[in-house]
Amino acid sequence: MGRDAKRKTVCFLTAGAAAVLLAAVLSILYGSTGIPPGKILDAVLRPDLTDRQHLVIRELRIPRTAGCILVGAAFSAAGAMMQGVTRNPLADSGLLGINAGASFALALCLAFLPGLGFSGIVFFSFLGAAGAMFTVYGLMSLNRRGLDPVRLVLAGSAVSIFLSSLSQAVAILCKIGYNLTFWTAGGVAGIRGKQLIFAGPVILLGLTAAAALSGRVALLSLGEEAARGLGLSVERSRTVCLFVVLLLAGGSVALAGPVAFVGLMVPHVVRYFTGADYRSVIPCSMVAGAFFMLAADILSRMINAPGEVPIGLVFAVVGVPFFIWTARKEERTFE
């Protein structure tokens, strides 16, 4: 990484961290219940658990804000890694069947374990995401060519379609369509401290590993021959990177649902400012993803106050035109 690239990366990370801090403060300040700033400060520094407003801050808004930061950073880092590993600019974690696997596990929980708490749902959703990814990985292992990027996309798409169909069948037969649809739309309103205790360490481990593997992803993005020529073990590196994507996306989907377009959009925005080197793209995507998730969550609370709009809908409104623009741009690149 050159000196100019390092300077851009440091500037982006500094500005992004400041933006995340500001957005986090606004996220804690704003809610359906108006609470004075002084009261919020007391709830943080001198909590009184008999005060209802203090409980709102500590049990609802702070975990929700922390969840937004973790989920946004994880989805974005996972998307950046997928784009680098598969050399596909339209890739995100959904290509591995992670989203569909978590949705199928949730459908089973809603249908057959209706009394299960949110922490249990988070746990089983993560198991579903892991099961889907290992199914894709198993299909890839049947062929001697290993983790070929094109076949990885095809296998992931097939598994995703199959599991999504099963989820819809369970929803229709067991009449849980509304609850399943609300979760798959994506949202962070249900995040509490207990869920963060379970999913937070998994996501933090994934973020740390993603930053450490950014150099390998940069080599993989050059192509197999170039990566091997530079001494990289391609198959092993891909496997490790995909496992980290599971930690990131699996934990995030379990917490907030399959929020679409975050992993697709954010790395492209980051590349516009920092360049295409994944040693910069991945850590900068973490910061930018956290900011965009916080901003989208605040906007979702403002659109239909005091009600809320699913955060996935906010991203979809922006993400669909962005996806079309990106697809057309790449099409012109290959012509």
Short mmCIF file of C-alpha atoms in Angstrom, two decimals:
data_model
loop_
_atom_site.label_atom_id
_atom_site.label_comp_id
_atom_site.label_asym_id
_atom_site.label_seq_id
_atom_site.Cartn_x
_atom_site.Cartn_y
_atom_site.Cartn_z
CA MET A 1 0.00 0.00 0.00
CA GLY A 2 1.48 3.34 -1.08
CA ARG A 3 1.85 6.42 1.08
CA ASP A 4 -1.04 8.20 -0.65
CA ALA A 5 -3.32 5.19 -0.16
CA LYS A 6 -2.38 5.00 3.52
CA ARG A 7 -3.17 8.68 3.94
CA LYS A 8 -6.59 8.25 2.32
CA THR A 9 -7.29 5.24 4.52
CA VAL A 10 -6.34 7.04 7.74
CA CYS A 11 -8.40 10.09 6.78
CA PHE A 12 -11.42 7.94 5.92
CA LEU A 13 -11.17 5.94 9.15
CA THR A 14 -10.82 9.10 11.24
CA ALA A 15 -13.74 10.88 9.59
CA GLY A 16 -15.80 7.68 9.65
CA ALA A 17 -15.19 7.08 13.35
CA ALA A 18 -16.30 10.64 14.12
CA ALA A 19 -19.44 10.15 12.00
CA VAL A 20 -20.23 6.86 13.77
CA LEU A 21 -19.83 8.53 17.17
CA LEU A 22 -22.17 11.37 16.18
CA ALA A 23 -24.75 8.97 14.74
CA ALA A 24 -24.56 6.80 17.88
CA VAL A 25 -25.28 9.81 20.08
CA LEU A 26 -28.26 10.75 17.91
CA SER A 27 -29.49 7.16 18.00
CA ILE A 28 -29.50 7.19 21.80
CA LEU A 29 -31.06 10.66 21.97
CA TYR A 30 -33.88 9.99 19.51
CA GLY A 31 -36.77 7.61 20.15
CA SER A 32 -40.53 7.33 20.37
CA THR A 33 -40.32 8.59 23.97
CA GLY A 34 -38.85 12.05 24.47
CA ILE A 35 -36.13 11.99 27.13
CA PRO A 36 -34.09 15.09 28.09
CA PRO A 37 -30.33 14.90 27.35
CA GLY A 38 -29.52 15.39 31.03
CA LYS A 39 -31.62 12.38 31.91
CA ILE A 40 -29.84 10.33 29.27
CA LEU A 41 -26.45 11.32 30.69
CA ASP A 42 -27.58 10.30 34.17
CA ALA A 43 -28.79 6.94 32.82
CA VAL A 44 -25.32 6.30 31.37
CA LEU A 45 -23.21 7.55 34.28
CA ARG A 46 -25.49 7.12 37.32
CA PRO A 47 -28.17 4.59 36.41
CA ASP A 48 -31.26 4.27 38.56
CA LEU A 49 -32.96 0.99 37.71
CA THR A 50 -36.20 2.14 39.34
CA ASP A 51 -36.48 5.01 36.84
CA ARG A 52 -38.44 4.01 33.72
CA GLN A 53 -36.58 6.45 31.47
CA HIS A 54 -33.23 5.13 32.68
CA LEU A 55 -34.40 1.62 31.82
CA VAL A 56 -35.42 2.73 28.33
CA ILE A 57 -31.92 4.11 27.73
CA ARG A 58 -29.98 1.19 29.17
CA GLU A 59 -32.19 -1.72 28.13
CA LEU A 60 -33.46 -0.50 24.74
CA ARG A 61 -31.55 2.35 23.11
CA ILE A 62 -27.96 1.53 24.06
CA PRO A 63 -28.18 -2.16 23.02
CA ARG A 64 -29.98 -1.12 19.84
CA THR A 65 -27.26 1.39 18.99
CA ALA A 66 -24.48 -1.09 19.75
CA GLY A 67 -26.29 -3.69 17.65
CA CYS A 68 -26.52 -1.28 14.70
CA ILE A 69 -22.77 -0.64 14.86
CA LEU A 70 -21.90 -4.36 14.99
CA VAL A 71 -24.40 -5.44 12.34
CA GLY A 72 -23.51 -2.64 9.92
CA ALA A 73 -19.78 -3.26 10.27
CA ALA A 74 -20.19 -7.03 9.93
CA PHE A 75 -22.46 -7.00 6.86
CA SER A 76 -20.17 -4.52 5.10
CA ALA A 77 -16.98 -6.42 5.91
CA ALA A 78 -18.60 -9.69 4.81
CA GLY A 79 -19.70 -8.11 1.53
CA ALA A 80 -16.24 -6.70 0.87
CA MET A 81 -14.64 -10.10 1.54
CA MET A 82 -17.12 -11.87 -0.74
CA GLN A 83 -16.48 -9.38 -3.55
CA GLY A 84 -12.74 -9.88 -3.20
CA VAL A 85 -12.77 -13.67 -2.85
CA THR A 86 -15.21 -14.28 -5.72
CA ARG A 87 -13.95 -11.34 -7.83
CA ASN A 88 -17.62 -10.47 -8.29
CA PRO A 89 -18.53 -6.80 -7.67
CA LEU A 90 -22.19 -7.75 -7.14
CA ALA A 91 -21.48 -10.35 -4.44
CA ASP A 92 -22.51 -10.26 -0.81
CA SER A 93 -22.98 -12.80 1.97
CA GLY A 94 -26.35 -13.87 0.59
CA LEU A 95 -24.52 -15.77 -2.16
CA LEU A 96 -23.48 -18.40 0.41
CA GLY A 97 -27.08 -19.12 1.40
CA ILE A 98 -26.51 -17.56 4.82
CA ASN A 99 -29.59 -15.35 4.70
CA ALA A 100 -31.85 -18.12 3.41
CA GLY A 101 -30.52 -20.59 5.98
CA ALA A 102 -31.21 -18.21 8.85
CA SER A 103 -34.71 -17.48 7.49
CA PHE A 104 -35.50 -21.19 7.24
CA ALA A 105 -34.34 -21.79 10.81
CA LEU A 106 -36.49 -18.89 11.98
CA ALA A 107 -39.52 -20.27 10.13
CA LEU A 108 -39.07 -23.60 11.92
CA CYS A 109 -38.76 -21.82 15.28
CA LEU A 110 -41.90 -19.76 14.72
CA ALA A 111 -43.85 -22.79 13.55
CA PHE A 112 -42.77 -25.45 16.04
CA LEU A 113 -41.26 -23.50 18.97
CA PRO A 114 -43.63 -20.51 19.30
CA GLY A 115 -42.68 -19.85 22.93
CA LEU A 116 -38.97 -19.58 22.19
CA GLY A 117 -37.40 -16.32 23.35
CA PHE A 118 -35.46 -13.91 21.16
CA SER A 119 -32.12 -15.28 22.38
CA GLY A 120 -33.15 -18.76 21.31
CA ILE A 121 -34.23 -17.46 17.92
CA VAL A 122 -30.83 -15.78 17.50
CA PHE A 123 -29.10 -19.06 18.35
CA PHE A 124 -31.13 -21.20 15.93
CA SER A 125 -30.89 -18.58 13.18
CA PHE A 126 -27.12 -18.70 13.44
CA LEU A 127 -27.22 -22.49 13.26
CA GLY A 128 -29.40 -22.24 10.14
CA ALA A 129 -26.97 -19.82 8.54
CA ALA A 130 -24.05 -22.13 9.33
CA GLY A 131 -25.91 -25.17 8.01
CA ALA A 132 -26.68 -23.43 4.71
CA MET A 133 -23.09 -22.31 4.22
CA PHE A 134 -21.67 -25.76 4.97
CA THR A 135 -24.18 -27.22 2.51
CA VAL A 136 -22.83 -24.89 -0.17
CA TYR A 137 -19.28 -25.76 0.85
CA GLY A 138 -20.12 -29.50 0.68
CA LEU A 139 -21.52 -29.12 -2.83
CA MET A 140 -18.33 -27.36 -3.87
CA SER A 141 -16.21 -30.13 -2.37
CA LEU A 142 -17.83 -32.75 -4.61
CA ASN A 143 -15.82 -31.43 -7.53
CA ARG A 144 -12.05 -31.59 -7.77
CA ARG A 145 -11.84 -28.00 -8.96
CA GLY A 146 -12.47 -26.83 -5.40
CA LEU A 147 -13.88 -23.40 -4.55
CA ASP A 148 -14.25 -22.04 -8.06
CA PRO A 149 -15.83 -18.54 -7.73
CA VAL A 150 -18.40 -19.07 -10.51
CA ARG A 151 -19.52 -22.44 -9.17
CA LEU A 152 -19.63 -20.98 -5.67
CA VAL A 153 -22.16 -18.38 -6.83
CA LEU A 154 -24.25 -21.03 -8.63
CA ALA A 155 -24.24 -23.42 -5.66
CA GLY A 156 -25.08 -20.60 -3.24
CA SER A 157 -27.94 -19.39 -5.42
CA ALA A 158 -29.37 -22.91 -5.71
CA VAL A 159 -29.25 -23.50 -1.95
CA SER A 160 -30.74 -20.06 -1.27
CA ILE A 161 -33.67 -20.64 -3.63
CA PHE A 162 -34.32 -24.10 -2.15
CA LEU A 163 -34.27 -22.91 1.48
CA SER A 164 -36.35 -19.82 0.67
CA SER A 165 -38.98 -22.05 -0.92
CA LEU A 166 -39.03 -24.27 2.16
CA SER A 167 -39.41 -21.20 4.39
CA GLN A 168 -42.39 -19.98 2.37
CA ALA A 169 -43.97 -23.44 2.48
CA VAL A 170 -43.64 -23.56 6.28
CA ALA A 171 -45.03 -20.01 6.54
CA ILE A 172 -48.11 -20.91 4.47
CA LEU A 173 -48.81 -24.25 6.12
CA CYS A 174 -48.30 -22.97 9.67
CA LYS A 175 -49.78 -19.49 9.08
CA ILE A 176 -46.74 -17.55 10.28
CA GLY A 177 -46.33 -15.47 7.13
CA TYR A 178 -46.66 -12.07 8.82
CA ASN A 179 -44.11 -12.77 11.56
CA LEU A 180 -41.64 -14.29 9.11
CA THR A 181 -42.03 -11.42 6.65
CA PHE A 182 -41.48 -8.83 9.38
CA TRP A 183 -38.22 -10.50 10.42
CA THR A 184 -36.93 -11.01 6.88
CA ALA A 185 -37.53 -7.31 6.19
CA GLY A 186 -34.71 -6.65 8.67
CA GLY A 187 -34.71 -4.63 11.85
CA VAL A 188 -32.78 -3.90 15.03
CA ALA A 189 -35.67 -2.94 17.32
CA GLY A 190 -35.58 -6.32 19.08
CA ILE A 191 -31.89 -6.27 19.98
CA ARG A 192 -31.28 -6.46 23.72
CA GLY A 193 -28.25 -6.97 25.92
CA LYS A 194 -28.79 -10.74 26.13
CA GLN A 195 -28.63 -11.11 22.36
CA LEU A 196 -25.49 -8.98 22.19
CA ILE A 197 -23.82 -11.18 24.80
CA PHE A 198 -24.37 -14.17 22.50
CA ALA A 199 -23.80 -12.68 19.04
CA GLY A 200 -21.45 -9.79 19.91
CA PRO A 201 -18.31 -11.87 20.58
CA VAL A 202 -18.91 -13.87 17.39
CA ILE A 203 -19.17 -10.69 15.30
CA LEU A 204 -16.17 -9.06 17.01
CA LEU A 205 -14.10 -12.18 16.37
CA GLY A 206 -15.17 -12.07 12.73
CA LEU A 207 -14.31 -8.36 12.39
CA THR A 208 -10.86 -8.93 13.88
CA ALA A 209 -10.23 -11.87 11.56
CA ALA A 210 -11.50 -9.91 8.54
CA ALA A 211 -9.03 -7.10 9.22
CA ALA A 212 -6.23 -9.63 9.64
CA LEU A 213 -7.15 -11.39 6.38
CA SER A 214 -7.49 -8.23 4.30
CA GLY A 215 -4.06 -8.82 2.75
CA ARG A 216 -5.07 -12.31 1.60
CA VAL A 217 -8.32 -10.99 0.15
CA ALA A 218 -6.32 -8.38 -1.75
CA LEU A 219 -4.22 -11.15 -3.31
CA LEU A 220 -7.26 -13.31 -4.09
CA SER A 221 -8.87 -10.36 -5.87
CA LEU A 222 -5.97 -10.42 -8.35
CA GLY A 223 -6.92 -13.90 -9.58
CA GLU A 224 -5.79 -17.43 -8.80
CA GLU A 225 -2.66 -17.44 -10.93
CA ALA A 226 -1.39 -14.13 -9.59
CA ALA A 227 -2.16 -15.14 -6.00
CA ARG A 228 -0.34 -18.46 -6.36
CA GLY A 229 2.57 -16.69 -8.02
CA LEU A 230 2.85 -14.47 -4.95
CA GLY A 231 3.02 -17.52 -2.68
CA LEU A 232 -0.58 -17.63 -1.42
CA SER A 233 -2.34 -20.93 -0.71
CA VAL A 234 -5.51 -20.10 -2.66
CA GLU A 235 -7.85 -22.89 -1.54
CA ARG A 236 -6.92 -22.62 2.13
CA SER A 237 -7.22 -18.84 2.08
CA ARG A 238 -10.64 -18.98 0.43
CA THR A 239 -11.87 -21.48 2.98
CA VAL A 240 -10.70 -19.36 5.90
CA CYS A 241 -12.21 -16.21 4.37
CA LEU A 242 -15.57 -17.90 3.81
CA PHE A 243 -15.60 -19.13 7.40
CA VAL A 244 -15.04 -15.54 8.57
CA VAL A 245 -17.91 -14.42 6.32
CA LEU A 246 -20.08 -16.97 8.14
CA LEU A 247 -19.14 -15.50 11.52
CA LEU A 248 -19.88 -11.97 10.31
CA ALA A 249 -23.04 -12.52 8.29
CA GLY A 250 -24.40 -15.38 10.39
CA GLY A 251 -24.20 -13.36 13.60
CA SER A 252 -25.66 -10.28 11.91
CA VAL A 253 -28.56 -12.09 10.25
CA ALA A 254 -29.37 -13.76 13.55
CA LEU A 255 -29.50 -10.37 15.29
CA ALA A 256 -31.18 -8.13 12.73
CA GLY A 257 -32.50 -10.33 9.95
CA PRO A 258 -31.20 -10.44 6.37
CA VAL A 259 -30.80 -6.69 5.81
CA ALA A 260 -30.25 -6.52 2.07
CA PHE A 261 -27.84 -4.33 0.09
CA VAL A 262 -25.61 -3.28 3.01
CA GLY A 263 -22.83 -5.66 2.05
CA LEU A 264 -23.26 -4.76 -1.61
CA MET A 265 -23.35 -0.97 -1.42
CA VAL A 266 -20.89 -0.01 1.29
CA PRO A 267 -17.71 -1.54 -0.24
CA HIS A 268 -18.46 0.27 -3.51
CA VAL A 269 -18.85 3.58 -1.69
CA VAL A 270 -15.60 2.96 0.19
CA ARG A 271 -13.69 2.09 -2.99
CA TYR A 272 -14.69 5.46 -4.44
CA PHE A 273 -12.75 7.19 -1.64
CA THR A 274 -9.91 4.79 -0.83
CA GLY A 275 -9.25 2.82 -4.02
CA ALA A 276 -9.55 -0.90 -4.74
CA ASP A 277 -6.94 -2.28 -2.32
CA TYR A 278 -8.81 -4.58 0.08
CA ARG A 279 -6.31 -3.81 2.83
CA SER A 280 -8.10 -0.44 2.90
CA VAL A 281 -11.55 -1.48 1.67
CA ILE A 282 -12.28 -4.01 4.41
CA PRO A 283 -11.47 -1.91 7.53
CA CYS A 284 -13.00 1.21 5.98
CA SER A 285 -16.14 -0.77 5.07
CA MET A 286 -16.55 -1.67 8.74
CA VAL A 287 -16.65 1.98 9.76
CA ALA A 288 -18.81 3.08 6.84
CA GLY A 289 -21.22 0.17 7.36
CA ALA A 290 -21.68 1.05 11.02
CA PHE A 291 -22.49 4.66 10.08
CA PHE A 292 -24.95 3.73 7.32
CA MET A 293 -26.74 1.26 9.58
CA LEU A 294 -27.10 3.85 12.34
CA ALA A 295 -28.30 6.48 9.87
CA ALA A 296 -30.83 4.07 8.32
CA ASP A 297 -32.11 3.07 11.77
CA ILE A 298 -32.61 6.72 12.78
CA LEU A 299 -34.40 7.37 9.49
CA SER A 300 -36.61 4.31 9.97
CA ARG A 301 -37.81 5.79 13.28
CA MET A 302 -38.52 9.21 11.75
CA ILE A 303 -40.48 8.18 8.64
CA ASN A 304 -43.56 6.90 10.47
CA ALA A 305 -43.07 8.14 14.04
CA PRO A 306 -43.99 6.97 16.63
CA GLY A 307 -44.12 3.74 14.62
CA GLU A 308 -41.15 2.25 12.81
CA VAL A 309 -40.39 1.21 9.24
CA PRO A 310 -38.28 -1.96 8.83
CA ILE A 311 -34.68 -0.92 8.31
CA GLY A 312 -34.42 -3.33 5.41
CA LEU A 313 -37.00 -1.26 3.53
CA VAL A 314 -34.89 1.87 3.96
CA PHE A 315 -31.88 0.12 2.45
CA ALA A 316 -33.99 -1.40 -0.33
CA VAL A 317 -35.20 2.01 -1.49
CA VAL A 318 -31.60 3.12 -1.96
CA GLY A 319 -30.12 -0.29 -2.72
CA VAL A 320 -32.22 -1.32 -5.72
CA PRO A 321 -31.26 1.72 -7.87
CA PHE A 322 -27.66 1.34 -6.69
CA PHE A 323 -27.65 -2.34 -7.68
CA ILE A 324 -28.99 -1.52 -11.15
CA TRP A 325 -26.42 1.25 -11.59
CA THR A 326 -23.59 -1.05 -10.49
CA ALA A 327 -24.75 -3.85 -12.79
CA ARG A 328 -24.90 -1.50 -15.79
CA LYS A 329 -21.48 -0.10 -14.93
CA GLU A 330 -19.93 -3.56 -14.80
CA GLU A 331 -21.68 -4.53 -18.05
CA ARG A 332 -20.07 -1.56 -19.80
CA THR A 333 -16.71 -2.58 -18.29
CA PHE A 334 -16.85 -6.02 -19.91
CA GLU A 335 -18.04 -4.80 -23.34
#
